[in-house]
Structure formats: structure tokens, C-alpha cells
C-alpha atoms as an extended CHARMM CRD file, in Angstrom:
* protein
*
       193  EXT
         1         1  UNK       CA            -20.4440000000       -2.4890000000       18.5420000000  PROA      1               0.0000000000
         2         2  UNK       CA            -20.1740000000       -5.0150000000       15.6880000000  PROA      2               0.0000000000
         3         3  UNK       CA            -20.1360000000       -2.1950000000       13.1150000000  PROA      3               0.0000000000
         4         4  UNK       CA            -17.2750000000       -0.4080000000       14.9310000000  PROA      4               0.0000000000
         5         5  UNK       CA            -15.2820000000       -3.6570000000       15.0500000000  PROA      5               0.0000000000
         6         6  UNK       CA            -15.7770000000       -4.1920000000       11.3010000000  PROA      6               0.0000000000
         7         7  UNK       CA            -14.4740000000       -0.6830000000       10.5490000000  PROA      7               0.0000000000
         8         8  UNK       CA            -11.5810000000       -1.1780000000       13.0250000000  PROA      8               0.0000000000
         9         9  UNK       CA            -10.5870000000       -4.5240000000       11.5200000000  PROA      9               0.0000000000
        10        10  UNK       CA            -10.9470000000       -3.3000000000        7.9350000000  PROA      10              0.0000000000
        11        11  UNK       CA             -8.8140000000       -0.2060000000        8.5950000000  PROA      11              0.0000000000
        12        12  UNK       CA             -6.2470000000       -2.3180000000       10.4660000000  PROA      12              0.0000000000
        13        13  UNK       CA             -6.0590000000       -4.9170000000        7.6940000000  PROA      13              0.0000000000
        14        14  UNK       CA             -5.9260000000       -2.3350000000        4.9300000000  PROA      14              0.0000000000
        15        15  UNK       CA             -3.1830000000       -0.2250000000        6.5220000000  PROA      15              0.0000000000
        16        16  UNK       CA             -1.2500000000       -3.2900000000        7.7200000000  PROA      16              0.0000000000
        17        17  UNK       CA             -1.2880000000       -4.9460000000        4.2910000000  PROA      17              0.0000000000
        18        18  UNK       CA             -0.5400000000       -1.7320000000        2.3910000000  PROA      18              0.0000000000
        19        19  UNK       CA              2.0000000000       -0.4600000000        4.9180000000  PROA      19              0.0000000000
        20        20  UNK       CA              3.5920000000       -3.9020000000        5.1510000000  PROA      20              0.0000000000
        21        21  UNK       CA              3.7720000000       -3.9740000000        1.3840000000  PROA      21              0.0000000000
        22        22  UNK       CA              5.6140000000       -0.6460000000        1.3740000000  PROA      22              0.0000000000
        23        23  UNK       CA              7.8860000000       -1.8590000000        4.2010000000  PROA      23              0.0000000000
        24        24  UNK       CA              8.7930000000       -4.9420000000        2.1540000000  PROA      24              0.0000000000
        25        25  UNK       CA              9.4910000000       -2.8410000000       -0.9300000000  PROA      25              0.0000000000
        26        26  UNK       CA             11.5170000000       -0.4100000000        1.2060000000  PROA      26              0.0000000000
        27        27  UNK       CA             13.6060000000       -3.2600000000        2.6630000000  PROA      27              0.0000000000
        28        28  UNK       CA             14.1850000000       -4.5720000000       -0.8650000000  PROA      28              0.0000000000
        29        29  UNK       CA             15.2060000000       -1.1260000000       -2.1340000000  PROA      29              0.0000000000
        30        30  UNK       CA             17.3580000000       -0.0560000000        0.8340000000  PROA      30              0.0000000000
        31        31  UNK       CA             20.3580000000       -2.0580000000       -0.3970000000  PROA      31              0.0000000000
        32        32  UNK       CA             20.0820000000       -0.3100000000       -3.7710000000  PROA      32              0.0000000000
        33        33  UNK       CA             19.6480000000        3.3400000000       -2.7830000000  PROA      33              0.0000000000
        34        34  UNK       CA             20.7900000000        3.4110000000        0.8380000000  PROA      34              0.0000000000
        35        35  UNK       CA             18.9430000000        3.8420000000        4.0930000000  PROA      35              0.0000000000
        36        36  UNK       CA             19.0460000000        7.6490000000        4.0390000000  PROA      36              0.0000000000
        37        37  UNK       CA             17.2580000000        7.9090000000        0.6810000000  PROA      37              0.0000000000
        38        38  UNK       CA             14.7850000000        5.1670000000        1.6130000000  PROA      38              0.0000000000
        39        39  UNK       CA             13.8890000000        6.8940000000        4.8850000000  PROA      39              0.0000000000
        40        40  UNK       CA             13.6050000000       10.2720000000        3.1400000000  PROA      40              0.0000000000
        41        41  UNK       CA             11.2280000000        8.8870000000        0.4990000000  PROA      41              0.0000000000
        42        42  UNK       CA              9.2190000000        7.0410000000        3.1630000000  PROA      42              0.0000000000
        43        43  UNK       CA              8.8530000000       10.2290000000        5.2330000000  PROA      43              0.0000000000
        44        44  UNK       CA              7.7380000000       12.1440000000        2.1430000000  PROA      44              0.0000000000
        45        45  UNK       CA              5.1310000000        9.4230000000        1.5130000000  PROA      45              0.0000000000
        46        46  UNK       CA              3.9020000000        9.6020000000        5.1130000000  PROA      46              0.0000000000
        47        47  UNK       CA              3.6560000000       13.4040000000        4.9580000000  PROA      47              0.0000000000
        48        48  UNK       CA              1.7540000000       13.2990000000        1.6790000000  PROA      48              0.0000000000
        49        49  UNK       CA             -0.5030000000       10.5600000000        3.0770000000  PROA      49              0.0000000000
        50        50  UNK       CA             -1.4060000000       12.5610000000        6.1950000000  PROA      50              0.0000000000
        51        51  UNK       CA             -2.0750000000       15.6950000000        4.1130000000  PROA      51              0.0000000000
        52        52  UNK       CA             -4.2070000000       13.7590000000        1.6220000000  PROA      52              0.0000000000
        53        53  UNK       CA             -6.1070000000       12.0290000000        4.4300000000  PROA      53              0.0000000000
        54        54  UNK       CA             -7.3800000000       15.3480000000        5.7520000000  PROA      54              0.0000000000
        55        55  UNK       CA             -7.9860000000       16.6390000000        2.2340000000  PROA      55              0.0000000000
        56        56  UNK       CA             -9.9110000000       13.5210000000        1.1540000000  PROA      56              0.0000000000
        57        57  UNK       CA            -11.8050000000       13.4160000000        4.4410000000  PROA      57              0.0000000000
        58        58  UNK       CA            -13.2820000000       16.7850000000        3.5530000000  PROA      58              0.0000000000
        59        59  UNK       CA            -13.7910000000       16.3390000000       -0.2100000000  PROA      59              0.0000000000
        60        60  UNK       CA            -13.9730000000       12.5480000000       -0.7610000000  PROA      60              0.0000000000
        61        61  UNK       CA            -17.4930000000       12.8690000000       -2.1460000000  PROA      61              0.0000000000
        62        62  UNK       CA            -16.3200000000       14.9940000000       -5.0760000000  PROA      62              0.0000000000
        63        63  UNK       CA            -13.9030000000       12.4200000000       -6.5460000000  PROA      63              0.0000000000
        64        64  UNK       CA            -15.1540000000        9.7680000000       -8.9700000000  PROA      64              0.0000000000
        65        65  UNK       CA            -14.0760000000        6.7640000000       -6.9170000000  PROA      65              0.0000000000
        66        66  UNK       CA            -14.0710000000        4.3410000000       -9.8280000000  PROA      66              0.0000000000
        67        67  UNK       CA            -11.4540000000        6.3850000000      -11.7010000000  PROA      67              0.0000000000
        68        68  UNK       CA             -9.2760000000        6.6090000000       -8.5780000000  PROA      68              0.0000000000
        69        69  UNK       CA             -9.5850000000        2.8250000000       -8.0770000000  PROA      69              0.0000000000
        70        70  UNK       CA             -8.6670000000        2.0660000000      -11.7060000000  PROA      70              0.0000000000
        71        71  UNK       CA             -5.6950000000        4.4620000000      -11.6760000000  PROA      71              0.0000000000
        72        72  UNK       CA             -4.3820000000        3.0830000000       -8.3850000000  PROA      72              0.0000000000
        73        73  UNK       CA             -4.9030000000       -0.4820000000       -9.5870000000  PROA      73              0.0000000000
        74        74  UNK       CA             -2.9590000000        0.1190000000      -12.8080000000  PROA      74              0.0000000000
        75        75  UNK       CA             -0.1400000000        1.7880000000      -10.8940000000  PROA      75              0.0000000000
        76        76  UNK       CA              0.0520000000       -1.0710000000       -8.4050000000  PROA      76              0.0000000000
        77        77  UNK       CA              0.0770000000       -3.6600000000      -11.1950000000  PROA      77              0.0000000000
        78        78  UNK       CA              2.9460000000       -1.8340000000      -12.8930000000  PROA      78              0.0000000000
        79        79  UNK       CA              5.0040000000       -1.9510000000       -9.7040000000  PROA      79              0.0000000000
        80        80  UNK       CA              3.9950000000       -5.5610000000       -9.1640000000  PROA      80              0.0000000000
        81        81  UNK       CA              5.4380000000       -6.2690000000      -12.6030000000  PROA      81              0.0000000000
        82        82  UNK       CA              8.7200000000       -4.5610000000      -11.6680000000  PROA      82              0.0000000000
        83        83  UNK       CA              8.9680000000       -6.6220000000       -8.4500000000  PROA      83              0.0000000000
        84        84  UNK       CA              8.3270000000       -9.8750000000      -10.3570000000  PROA      84              0.0000000000
        85        85  UNK       CA             10.8440000000       -8.8130000000      -12.9950000000  PROA      85              0.0000000000
        86        86  UNK       CA             13.4980000000       -8.1850000000      -10.3440000000  PROA      86              0.0000000000
        87        87  UNK       CA             12.6550000000      -11.5160000000       -8.6960000000  PROA      87              0.0000000000
        88        88  UNK       CA             13.3390000000      -13.4000000000      -11.9290000000  PROA      88              0.0000000000
        89        89  UNK       CA             16.4020000000      -11.3530000000      -13.0240000000  PROA      89              0.0000000000
        90        90  UNK       CA             19.7880000000      -12.9520000000      -12.5760000000  PROA      90              0.0000000000
        91        91  UNK       CA             22.0330000000       -9.9150000000      -13.0270000000  PROA      91              0.0000000000
        92        92  UNK       CA             22.1970000000       -6.8920000000      -10.7890000000  PROA      92              0.0000000000
        93        93  UNK       CA             22.1620000000       -3.3630000000      -12.1780000000  PROA      93              0.0000000000
        94        94  UNK       CA             23.8730000000       -0.3900000000      -10.5790000000  PROA      94              0.0000000000
        95        95  UNK       CA             21.3910000000        2.2620000000      -11.7410000000  PROA      95              0.0000000000
        96        96  UNK       CA             20.0860000000        3.5850000000       -8.4100000000  PROA      96              0.0000000000
        97        97  UNK       CA             18.0510000000        6.3600000000      -10.0450000000  PROA      97              0.0000000000
        98        98  UNK       CA             15.4150000000        3.9730000000      -11.3650000000  PROA      98              0.0000000000
        99        99  UNK       CA             15.0920000000        2.4200000000       -7.9020000000  PROA      99              0.0000000000
       100       100  UNK       CA             14.7160000000        5.8330000000       -6.2340000000  PROA      100             0.0000000000
       101       101  UNK       CA             12.0590000000        6.8820000000       -8.7410000000  PROA      101             0.0000000000
       102       102  UNK       CA             10.2840000000        3.5220000000       -8.5120000000  PROA      102             0.0000000000
       103       103  UNK       CA             10.1910000000        3.5740000000       -4.7140000000  PROA      103             0.0000000000
       104       104  UNK       CA              9.0860000000        7.2080000000       -4.7340000000  PROA      104             0.0000000000
       105       105  UNK       CA              6.1230000000        6.3120000000       -6.9830000000  PROA      105             0.0000000000
       106       106  UNK       CA              5.2380000000        3.3340000000       -4.8000000000  PROA      106             0.0000000000
       107       107  UNK       CA              5.3520000000        5.5380000000       -1.6870000000  PROA      107             0.0000000000
       108       108  UNK       CA              3.1030000000        8.1140000000       -3.3820000000  PROA      108             0.0000000000
       109       109  UNK       CA              0.6400000000        5.4810000000       -4.6590000000  PROA      109             0.0000000000
       110       110  UNK       CA              0.4450000000        3.9160000000       -1.2150000000  PROA      110             0.0000000000
       111       111  UNK       CA             -0.0200000000        7.3620000000        0.3570000000  PROA      111             0.0000000000
       112       112  UNK       CA             -2.8970000000        8.1390000000       -2.0050000000  PROA      112             0.0000000000
       113       113  UNK       CA             -4.4860000000        4.7100000000       -1.6650000000  PROA      113             0.0000000000
       114       114  UNK       CA             -4.2570000000        4.6050000000        2.1400000000  PROA      114             0.0000000000
       115       115  UNK       CA             -5.4560000000        8.1990000000        2.4570000000  PROA      115             0.0000000000
       116       116  UNK       CA             -8.5500000000        7.6360000000        0.3420000000  PROA      116             0.0000000000
       117       117  UNK       CA             -9.3560000000        4.3350000000        2.0440000000  PROA      117             0.0000000000
       118       118  UNK       CA             -8.7800000000        5.6200000000        5.5770000000  PROA      118             0.0000000000
       119       119  UNK       CA            -10.7820000000        8.7770000000        4.8670000000  PROA      119             0.0000000000
       120       120  UNK       CA            -13.6340000000        6.6090000000        3.5830000000  PROA      120             0.0000000000
       121       121  UNK       CA            -13.4810000000        4.3790000000        6.6770000000  PROA      121             0.0000000000
       122       122  UNK       CA            -13.3090000000        7.4960000000        8.8790000000  PROA      122             0.0000000000
       123       123  UNK       CA            -16.4790000000        8.8630000000        7.3330000000  PROA      123             0.0000000000
       124       124  UNK       CA            -18.1900000000        5.6490000000        8.4140000000  PROA      124             0.0000000000
       125       125  UNK       CA            -16.7480000000        5.4760000000       11.9780000000  PROA      125             0.0000000000
       126       126  UNK       CA            -13.7670000000        7.7230000000       12.7090000000  PROA      126             0.0000000000
       127       127  UNK       CA            -12.5570000000        6.4110000000       16.0960000000  PROA      127             0.0000000000
       128       128  UNK       CA            -12.5120000000        2.7760000000       14.9620000000  PROA      128             0.0000000000
       129       129  UNK       CA            -10.7960000000        3.5970000000       11.6610000000  PROA      129             0.0000000000
       130       130  UNK       CA             -8.0760000000        5.7120000000       13.2830000000  PROA      130             0.0000000000
       131       131  UNK       CA             -7.3990000000        3.2130000000       16.0800000000  PROA      131             0.0000000000
       132       132  UNK       CA             -7.1580000000        0.3500000000       13.5540000000  PROA      132             0.0000000000
       133       133  UNK       CA             -4.6990000000        2.3400000000       11.4370000000  PROA      133             0.0000000000
       134       134  UNK       CA             -2.5630000000        3.3170000000       14.4470000000  PROA      134             0.0000000000
       135       135  UNK       CA             -2.3860000000       -0.2950000000       15.6480000000  PROA      135             0.0000000000
       136       136  UNK       CA             -1.3630000000       -1.4670000000       12.1540000000  PROA      136             0.0000000000
       137       137  UNK       CA              1.3610000000        1.1820000000       11.8720000000  PROA      137             0.0000000000
       138       138  UNK       CA              2.6310000000        0.3050000000       15.3490000000  PROA      138             0.0000000000
       139       139  UNK       CA              2.8070000000       -3.3860000000       14.4470000000  PROA      139             0.0000000000
       140       140  UNK       CA              4.7340000000       -2.6740000000       11.2330000000  PROA      140             0.0000000000
       141       141  UNK       CA              7.2000000000       -0.4080000000       13.0680000000  PROA      141             0.0000000000
       142       142  UNK       CA              7.5820000000       -3.0470000000       15.7870000000  PROA      142             0.0000000000
       143       143  UNK       CA              8.3210000000       -5.7860000000       13.2500000000  PROA      143             0.0000000000
       144       144  UNK       CA             10.8620000000       -3.5370000000       11.5320000000  PROA      144             0.0000000000
       145       145  UNK       CA             12.4600000000       -2.6060000000       14.8690000000  PROA      145             0.0000000000
       146       146  UNK       CA             12.7560000000       -6.2420000000       15.9220000000  PROA      146             0.0000000000
       147       147  UNK       CA             14.3900000000       -6.9920000000       12.5770000000  PROA      147             0.0000000000
       148       148  UNK       CA             11.9040000000       -9.6980000000       11.6970000000  PROA      148             0.0000000000
       149       149  UNK       CA             11.1930000000       -8.2140000000        8.2690000000  PROA      149             0.0000000000
       150       150  UNK       CA             14.9220000000       -7.6240000000        7.5970000000  PROA      150             0.0000000000
       151       151  UNK       CA             15.6600000000      -11.3440000000        8.0010000000  PROA      151             0.0000000000
       152       152  UNK       CA             13.6120000000      -12.1640000000        4.9150000000  PROA      152             0.0000000000
       153       153  UNK       CA             15.9030000000      -12.6890000000        1.8740000000  PROA      153             0.0000000000
       154       154  UNK       CA             15.7900000000       -9.9060000000       -0.7420000000  PROA      154             0.0000000000
       155       155  UNK       CA             14.4590000000      -12.2170000000       -3.4780000000  PROA      155             0.0000000000
       156       156  UNK       CA             11.6020000000      -13.2880000000       -1.2210000000  PROA      156             0.0000000000
       157       157  UNK       CA             10.7150000000       -9.6770000000       -0.3390000000  PROA      157             0.0000000000
       158       158  UNK       CA             10.4990000000       -8.9230000000       -4.0620000000  PROA      158             0.0000000000
       159       159  UNK       CA              8.2560000000      -11.9310000000       -4.6550000000  PROA      159             0.0000000000
       160       160  UNK       CA              6.0010000000      -11.1390000000       -1.6880000000  PROA      160             0.0000000000
       161       161  UNK       CA              5.8570000000       -7.4540000000       -2.6700000000  PROA      161             0.0000000000
       162       162  UNK       CA              4.9180000000       -8.3650000000       -6.2400000000  PROA      162             0.0000000000
       163       163  UNK       CA              2.1630000000      -10.6920000000       -5.0210000000  PROA      163             0.0000000000
       164       164  UNK       CA              0.7730000000       -8.1460000000       -2.5360000000  PROA      164             0.0000000000
       165       165  UNK       CA              0.8530000000       -5.3350000000       -5.0930000000  PROA      165             0.0000000000
       166       166  UNK       CA             -0.9900000000       -7.5200000000       -7.6410000000  PROA      166             0.0000000000
       167       167  UNK       CA             -3.5090000000       -8.7550000000       -5.0600000000  PROA      167             0.0000000000
       168       168  UNK       CA             -4.3310000000       -5.1530000000       -4.1990000000  PROA      168             0.0000000000
       169       169  UNK       CA             -4.2580000000       -3.7480000000       -7.7380000000  PROA      169             0.0000000000
       170       170  UNK       CA             -6.4850000000       -6.3330000000       -9.4190000000  PROA      170             0.0000000000
       171       171  UNK       CA             -9.4560000000       -5.9080000000       -7.0360000000  PROA      171             0.0000000000
       172       172  UNK       CA             -9.2010000000       -2.1120000000       -7.3090000000  PROA      172             0.0000000000
       173       173  UNK       CA             -9.4910000000       -2.3530000000      -11.0980000000  PROA      173             0.0000000000
       174       174  UNK       CA            -12.4060000000       -4.7860000000      -10.7560000000  PROA      174             0.0000000000
       175       175  UNK       CA            -14.1680000000       -2.3940000000       -8.3550000000  PROA      175             0.0000000000
       176       176  UNK       CA            -13.4340000000        0.6030000000      -10.5860000000  PROA      176             0.0000000000
       177       177  UNK       CA            -14.8120000000       -1.1450000000      -13.6760000000  PROA      177             0.0000000000
       178       178  UNK       CA            -17.8350000000       -2.3350000000      -11.6690000000  PROA      178             0.0000000000
       179       179  UNK       CA            -17.2480000000       -5.9790000000      -12.6240000000  PROA      179             0.0000000000
       180       180  UNK       CA            -19.2170000000       -8.4360000000      -10.4690000000  PROA      180             0.0000000000
       181       181  UNK       CA            -17.0250000000      -10.0500000000       -7.8150000000  PROA      181             0.0000000000
       182       182  UNK       CA            -17.4330000000      -12.5980000000       -5.0260000000  PROA      182             0.0000000000
       183       183  UNK       CA            -18.3080000000      -11.1910000000       -1.5980000000  PROA      183             0.0000000000
       184       184  UNK       CA            -15.1120000000      -12.6120000000       -0.0700000000  PROA      184             0.0000000000
       185       185  UNK       CA            -13.0370000000      -10.2350000000       -2.2220000000  PROA      185             0.0000000000
       186       186  UNK       CA            -14.8450000000       -7.3100000000       -0.6200000000  PROA      186             0.0000000000
       187       187  UNK       CA            -13.7580000000       -8.5320000000        2.8190000000  PROA      187             0.0000000000
       188       188  UNK       CA            -10.1400000000       -9.2170000000        1.8250000000  PROA      188             0.0000000000
       189       189  UNK       CA             -9.4940000000       -6.0040000000       -0.1720000000  PROA      189             0.0000000000
       190       190  UNK       CA            -12.3200000000       -3.5250000000        0.4340000000  PROA      190             0.0000000000
       191       191  UNK       CA            -13.2260000000       -1.0480000000       -2.3040000000  PROA      191             0.0000000000
       192       192  UNK       CA            -12.4690000000        2.6230000000       -1.7560000000  PROA      192             0.0000000000
       193       193  UNK       CA            -16.1660000000        3.4750000000       -1.9590000000  PROA      193             0.0000000000
């Protein structure tokens, strides 16, 4: 029972943090590219994530996990940099294309990262992993529906998104490079393997 709870909680935390991160980025981007484009990109990310989940669930053992962790970590750090840059910028730009492309890449990175992680958790204990992920997604949707996330100022969403992206990317790189790390890091951001 304890083992199932650990998998449930880890899947919940992982999907909630990563999905919440994407929700914050989406809220920050929606004023730039419009709600229609943001929803379209989000739905593409969800579709890719579901497809990759089933794909990774069947072939996760064939991927070198450390390379996936390093690549995801570098991608997340790049987008963390862009969020911090936007947080500190004074002027606004009208180039929506870069925001569409940036959000598309974030949605794809999150889809890949969540798919690999959830597939890994599912291989350990499928029912607990899936129920944790569903609860996390439901909570994110509920917070969006209630408008709680929308009430956060745009500058703050950029700052929080940048912090969350960096806090996820750095441990992934550390895991991928097999650098020794404190046990608490493993509990806060679990490795993909």
C-alpha cells in the first residue's frame, strides 16, 4: 500500500507541477497569440503526450534515459531563460510568431517529459500512476476554470514559469550526467529512470 501511494503521489506531483507550469506559460502567452492559438497548441501537446505515453510505455527500455533527461533539461532551461528575459524586459514586442513557436516547443517538451515520466511510473504501478495523473489534470483544469490562475499578473506568471522550468531542467541534467545529488532532490523532481 505504501508503494502504491508513493507512485500515486509522485505521478500527481510530477503532472501537477509540469502541467501547472504549462498552464502558467499558456496564460502568459494567451494575451500575445490569442486564446484560439493557445488552445490549439495545447491540444496538439496533449495529443502528442497521449500518443507518446503509449509508445514509451511499450518501448521505454530501448531509450537511453540519460540522453533524454539531458535533452529535456537543456530545452527547459532555454525556455526558463526566455521567461526570465520577458520578466525583466520593459518593452513589449508585437511579434506573435516567436511566441507561437516558443509555446509550441514548450508544449512538445512537456508532452515528451510527462509521457516518459508517466510511462516509467506506470511500469512500476499503473493504477496509482494513472489515478495520480488524472487527479493532477483535474485540479489544474479546476483552477483554470475558477479563474484562480488567471488572476495572477502576467509578470508574475513569467517569473513563476521561469523558476519552475529551471527547477525541473536542472535536476534532469544532473540525473542525465549522473552527478551525485541529495536524496531530497529525488523526491522533489524524480528522475525519468
